Coordinates of C-alpha atoms and ligand atoms in Angstrom, one line a residue:
X1 CA -11.1 39.3 7.7
X2 CA -9.4 37.2 10.3
X3 CA -7.8 33.8 9.4
X4 CA -9.0 30.5 10.7
X5 CA -6.3 29.2 13.0
X6 CA -5.4 25.6 12.6
X7 CA -5.1 24.0 16.0
X8 CA -2.1 21.8 16.0
X9 CA -2.8 20.4 19.5
X10 CA -6.3 19.2 18.4
X11 CA -4.7 17.7 15.2
X12 CA -2.0 16.1 17.1
X13 CA -4.6 14.6 19.6
X14 CA -6.5 13.1 16.8
X15 CA -3.4 11.4 15.2
X16 CA -2.5 9.9 18.7
X17 CA -6.0 8.7 19.0
X18 CA -5.7 7.0 15.7
X19 CA -2.5 5.3 16.7
X20 CA -3.9 3.6 19.8
X21 CA -5.5 0.8 18.0
X22 CA -2.4 0.3 15.9
X23 CA -0.1 0.2 18.9
X24 CA -2.5 -2.3 20.6
X25 CA -2.5 -4.5 17.4
X26 CA 1.3 -4.6 17.4
X27 CA 1.4 -5.5 21.1
X28 CA -1.1 -8.3 20.5
X29 CA 1.1 -9.6 17.6
X30 CA 4.1 -9.7 20.0
X31 CA 5.8 -6.9 17.9
X32 CA 5.5 -3.8 20.2
X33 CA 7.0 -0.6 18.9
X34 CA 10.2 0.3 20.6
X35 CA 12.1 3.6 19.9
X36 CA 15.7 4.1 20.7
X37 CA 17.2 7.6 20.7
X38 CA 20.9 7.9 20.5
X39 CA 22.9 10.9 21.6
X40 CA 26.6 11.6 21.7
X41 CA 27.5 14.0 24.5
X42 CA 24.9 15.8 26.6
X43 CA 23.5 19.0 25.2
X44 CA 21.3 21.0 27.7
X45 CA 18.8 21.9 24.9
X46 CA 18.4 18.2 24.0
X47 CA 17.5 17.2 27.5
X48 CA 14.1 18.8 27.4
X49 CA 13.4 17.5 24.0
X50 CA 14.5 13.9 25.0
X51 CA 12.4 14.1 28.1
X52 CA 9.3 15.0 26.0
X53 CA 10.2 12.2 23.6
X54 CA 10.2 9.6 26.4
X55 CA 6.9 10.9 27.9
X56 CA 5.2 10.9 24.4
X57 CA 6.2 7.4 23.8
X58 CA 5.4 6.1 27.3
X59 CA 2.0 7.8 27.3
X60 CA 1.1 6.1 24.1
X61 CA 2.3 2.5 24.7
X62 CA 5.5 2.9 22.7
X63 CA 8.7 1.5 24.4
X64 CA 11.6 4.0 24.7
X65 CA 15.3 3.9 25.6
X66 CA 18.0 6.7 25.4
X67 CA 21.4 5.4 24.6
X68 CA 24.0 7.8 25.8
X69 CA 27.3 7.7 24.0
X70 CA 30.3 9.9 25.2
X71 CA 30.9 13.2 23.6
X72 CA 34.3 12.0 22.3
X73 CA 32.8 8.9 20.7
X74 CA 34.4 8.3 17.2
X75 CA 32.4 8.2 14.1
X76 CA 33.1 4.5 13.8
X77 CA 31.8 3.9 17.4
X78 CA 28.6 5.6 16.6
X79 CA 28.2 3.8 13.3
X80 CA 28.8 0.5 15.1
X81 CA 26.2 1.4 17.7
X82 CA 23.6 2.1 15.0
X83 CA 24.5 -1.1 13.2
X84 CA 23.7 -3.1 16.4
X85 CA 20.4 -1.3 16.8
X86 CA 19.7 -2.0 13.1
X87 CA 20.2 -5.7 13.8
X88 CA 18.2 -5.9 17.0
X89 CA 14.7 -7.1 16.2
X90 CA 13.3 -5.7 19.5
X91 CA 14.3 -2.2 18.4
X92 CA 11.8 -0.9 15.7
X93 CA 12.8 2.7 15.4
X94 CA 16.1 4.7 15.8
X95 CA 16.5 8.5 16.2
X96 CA 19.8 10.3 16.4
X97 CA 19.6 13.4 18.6
X98 CA 21.3 16.6 17.4
X99 CA 23.5 18.5 17.9
X100 CA 26.2 16.0 17.3
X101 CA 29.9 16.5 18.2
X102 CA 32.1 17.7 15.3
X103 CA 33.8 14.4 14.6
X104 CA 30.3 12.8 13.9
X105 CA 28.6 14.5 11.0
X106 CA 24.8 13.8 10.8
X107 CA 25.0 13.0 7.0
X108 CA 27.3 10.1 7.7
X109 CA 24.8 8.6 10.0
X110 CA 21.7 8.9 7.9
X111 CA 22.3 5.8 5.8
X112 CA 23.4 3.8 8.8
X113 CA 19.9 3.5 10.1
X114 CA 18.0 0.9 8.1
X115 CA 15.1 2.5 6.1
X116 CA 12.5 0.4 8.0
X117 CA 13.7 1.9 11.3
X118 CA 14.3 5.5 10.1
X119 CA 11.7 7.3 12.1
X120 CA 13.1 10.7 10.9
X121 CA 12.7 9.7 7.2
X122 CA 16.2 10.9 6.4
X123 CA 17.7 7.7 5.2
X124 CA 18.6 8.3 1.5
X125 CA 16.3 5.5 0.5
X126 CA 13.3 7.1 2.3
X127 CA 14.1 10.5 0.9
X128 CA 14.4 8.9 -2.5
X129 CA 10.9 7.4 -2.2
X130 CA 9.6 11.0 -1.9
X131 CA 11.0 11.8 -5.2
X132 CA 9.6 8.6 -6.7
X133 CA 6.2 10.0 -5.5
X134 CA 5.7 6.9 -3.4
X135 CA 6.6 8.2 0.1
X136 CA 6.9 5.7 2.8
X137 CA 8.7 7.3 5.7
X138 CA 8.6 11.1 5.3
X139 CA 10.5 13.6 7.6
X140 CA 8.3 14.5 10.5
X141 CA 8.3 18.2 9.6
X142 CA 7.1 17.7 6.0
X143 CA 4.5 15.2 7.1
X144 CA 3.1 17.5 9.6
X145 CA 3.0 20.5 7.2
X146 CA 0.9 18.2 4.9
X147 CA -1.3 17.3 7.8
X148 CA -2.0 21.0 8.4
X149 CA -2.7 21.6 4.7
X150 CA -5.1 18.7 4.5
X151 CA -6.9 20.1 7.6
X152 CA -7.8 23.2 5.8
X153 CA -9.2 21.1 2.9
X154 CA -8.2 23.7 0.3
X155 CA -7.9 22.3 -3.3
X156 CA -4.2 21.3 -4.0
X157 CA -4.4 20.5 -7.7
X158 CA -3.5 23.6 -9.7
X159 CA -3.0 25.7 -6.6
X160 CA 0.0 28.0 -6.4
X161 CA 2.1 26.7 -3.6
X162 CA 5.2 28.7 -2.4
X163 CA 7.6 27.0 0.0
X164 CA 10.0 29.4 1.6
X165 CA 13.1 27.3 2.9
X166 CA 14.8 24.5 1.1
X167 CA 16.2 22.3 4.0
X168 CA 16.4 18.5 3.7
X169 CA 13.9 18.1 6.6
X170 CA 11.3 20.7 5.9
X171 CA 11.3 22.7 2.6
X172 CA 12.5 20.2 0.1
X173 CA 10.4 17.2 1.0
X174 CA 7.3 19.5 1.5
X175 CA 7.8 21.0 -2.0
X176 CA 8.0 17.4 -3.4
X177 CA 4.8 16.2 -1.6
X178 CA 2.9 19.3 -2.8
X179 CA 4.2 18.6 -6.4
X180 CA 2.7 15.1 -6.2
X181 CA -0.7 16.7 -5.3
X182 CA -0.3 18.6 -8.6
X183 CA 0.1 22.0 -7.0
X184 CA 2.3 24.4 -8.9
X185 CA 5.2 24.7 -6.6
X186 CA 7.7 27.5 -6.3
X187 CA 10.6 27.1 -3.8
X188 CA 12.2 30.2 -2.3
X189 CA 15.4 30.4 -0.2
X190 CA 18.3 32.6 0.8
X191 CA 19.2 33.2 -2.9
X192 CA 15.7 34.4 -3.9
X193 CA 15.9 38.0 -5.2
X194 CA 12.3 39.2 -4.5
X195 CA 10.5 37.1 -1.9
X196 CA 7.4 39.1 -1.8
X197 CA 7.0 38.7 -5.6
X198 CA 6.5 34.9 -5.0
X199 CA 4.7 34.8 -1.7
X200 CA 2.0 37.3 -3.0
X201 CA 1.0 34.7 -5.6
X202 CA 0.7 31.9 -3.2
X203 CA -2.7 30.1 -2.5
X204 CA -0.6 27.9 0.0
X205 CA 2.3 29.5 1.6
X206 CA 4.7 27.3 3.7
X207 CA 7.4 29.2 5.6
X208 CA 10.3 27.2 7.1
X209 CA 13.2 29.5 7.6
X210 CA 13.9 30.5 11.2
X211 CA 13.6 34.3 10.9
X212 CA 10.8 36.1 12.9
X213 CA 8.7 38.4 10.9
X214 CA 10.2 37.3 7.5
X215 CA 6.6 37.2 6.0
X216 CA 4.6 40.3 6.6
X217 CA 0.8 41.0 5.9
X218 CA 1.7 42.9 2.7
X219 CA 3.4 39.7 1.3
X220 CA 0.4 37.5 1.6
X221 CA -2.4 36.9 -0.9
X222 CA -5.9 37.5 0.5
X223 CA -7.4 34.3 1.7
X224 CA -4.2 32.2 1.5
X225 CA -3.4 29.2 3.5
X226 CA -0.2 29.8 5.5
X227 CA 1.8 27.1 7.3
X228 CA 4.3 28.7 9.6
X229 CA 7.0 26.1 10.5
X230 CA 9.4 28.6 12.0
X231 CA 10.2 28.4 15.8
X232 CA 12.0 31.4 17.1
X233 CA 12.6 32.8 20.5
X234 CA 12.1 36.5 20.8
X235 CA 12.7 37.7 24.3
X236 CA 10.6 35.2 26.4
X237 CA 8.1 34.5 23.6
X238 CA 8.1 31.8 20.9
X239 CA 7.1 33.1 17.5
X240 CA 7.0 31.8 14.0
X241 CA 8.5 33.4 10.7
X242 CA 5.1 35.0 9.8
X243 CA 4.2 38.4 11.3
X244 CA 1.0 38.5 13.4
X245 CA -0.6 41.0 10.9
X246 CA -0.9 38.2 8.3
X247 CA -3.8 37.0 10.3
X248 CA -5.9 39.8 8.9
X249 CA -5.2 38.8 5.3
X250 CA -4.8 35.0 5.3
X251 CA -7.8 32.5 5.1
X252 CA -6.1 29.9 7.3
X253 CA -3.0 30.1 9.4
X254 CA -1.0 27.9 11.7
X255 CA -0.2 29.6 14.9
X256 CA 3.1 29.5 16.7
X257 CA 3.1 28.1 19.3
X258 CA 0.4 25.5 19.0
X259 CA 0.5 24.9 15.1
X260 CA 3.0 22.7 13.3
X261 CA 5.2 22.0 16.4
X262 CA 2.9 19.6 18.2
X263 CA 2.0 17.9 15.1
X264 CA 5.6 17.3 14.2
X265 CA 6.3 15.7 17.7
X266 CA 3.4 13.4 17.2
X267 CA 4.5 12.5 13.7
X268 CA 7.6 11.2 15.3
X269 CA 5.3 8.8 17.3
X270 CA 3.4 8.1 14.0
X271 CA 6.5 7.2 12.2
X272 CA 7.7 4.9 15.0
X273 CA 4.4 3.0 14.9
X274 CA 4.6 2.9 11.1
X275 CA 8.1 1.5 11.3
X276 CA 7.1 -1.3 13.6
X277 CA 4.0 -2.1 11.3
X278 CA 6.2 -2.5 8.3
X279 CA 8.6 -4.8 10.2
X280 CA 5.7 -6.9 11.5
X281 CA 4.5 -7.3 7.9
X282 CA 1.3 -5.3 8.4
X283 CA 0.0 -3.0 5.7
X284 CA 1.4 0.5 5.3
X285 CA -0.2 3.5 6.7
X286 CA -3.1 5.1 4.7
X287 CA -3.2 8.8 5.2
X288 CA -6.7 9.9 6.4
Ligands
NAD1 P1 17.6 25.5 7.9 O1 18.3 26.4 8.6 O2 18.1 24.1 7.6 O3 16.9 26.1 6.5 C1 16.6 27.4 6.5 C2 16.2 27.8 5.1 O4 15.7 29.0 5.0 C3 17.2 27.6 4.1 O5 16.6 26.9 2.9 C4 17.5 29.0 3.6 O6 17.9 29.1 2.3 C5 16.3 29.7 3.9 N1 16.4 31.1 4.2 C6 17.3 31.7 5.1 N2 17.1 33.1 5.1 C7 16.1 33.3 4.1 C8 15.6 34.5 3.7 N3 15.9 35.7 4.2 N4 14.6 34.4 2.7 C9 14.2 33.2 2.1 N5 14.7 32.1 2.7 C10 15.7 32.1 3.6 O7 16.2 25.4 8.8 P2 15.1 24.1 9.1 O8 15.7 23.1 9.9 O9 14.4 23.9 7.8 O10 14.1 25.0 10.0 C11 13.6 26.1 9.7 C12 12.7 26.7 10.8 O11 11.7 25.8 11.1 C13 13.5 26.9 12.1 O12 12.9 28.0 12.8 C14 13.2 25.7 12.9 O13 13.3 25.9 14.2 C15 11.8 25.3 12.5 N6 11.4 24.1 12.6 C16 10.2 23.8 13.1 C17 9.6 22.6 13.1 C18 8.3 22.3 13.6 O14 7.9 21.3 13.9 N7 7.5 23.4 13.7 C19 10.4 21.5 12.7 C20 11.7 21.6 12.2 C21 12.1 23.0 12.1

């Protein structure tokens, strides 16, 4: 048996297609979406990411600006800048680029972006809505994991779902969203004693760790849906956290590259449009 590969590029293209009419409606209403990225200091790895961000926005009718703050900017200076963006009605979304210099801890910034402009979904209010079971703005990674899972159309109610990784942006919100679908959710992490014991039970296995080959074929239930979030460089290749051999056992699998990654990037655009809609008083997004 060979797993059906879930094509992230195709899913991302479909999401972008669905956004087109929404962007158009916002423009017609005189409330065009406008994303501002803020960085403090220039990180060479961020440059490519920021270039892609700009291109994605511009190709999809979303305004974009990069605000460059100096690497020695104080925490107060960054907070003041975010405050000004929060008050500026022409700015509908704000993203803070990482890595940040040591004097500017990311945590300290998360509450400074108003929830309605929080395209990354990490403001405590937005994270809290996930716990309430009424998600509004969800982290791009968790949202894209759920998009991949929906694509496979496997039943979620009562399914054994195992999430490996418990980060704020990936594992934790994904586990909560699966819980809301009435899956039986287990979260594994660095402290888990016997990872395979859990992964072998999983009908749905989400792996978001950052360790190539962490999940091998013999750790996977036959026919399982695997969402591989990991992005790792091995030599000149990009690989996920799940060994290639798992393809012979799983029912569905997200490839790396070309799986969760492109959907996550597009989800940033989706959240930007969503923020602009909320600010324009338009109805909230309904997941398809
Ligand atoms: P993180 O470093 O914040 O968290 C890693 C998690 O893995 C932690 O919960 C940790 O406890 C767990 N972990 C570490 N070693 C483990 C082990 N041996 N067994 C079980 N659990 C273990 O990472 P993150 O920001 O959530 O990112 C995880 C991976 O996903 C990285 O490779 C990152 O590049 C990738 N990522 C991909 C996307 C995407 O769109 N595809 C988005 C975000 C992150």
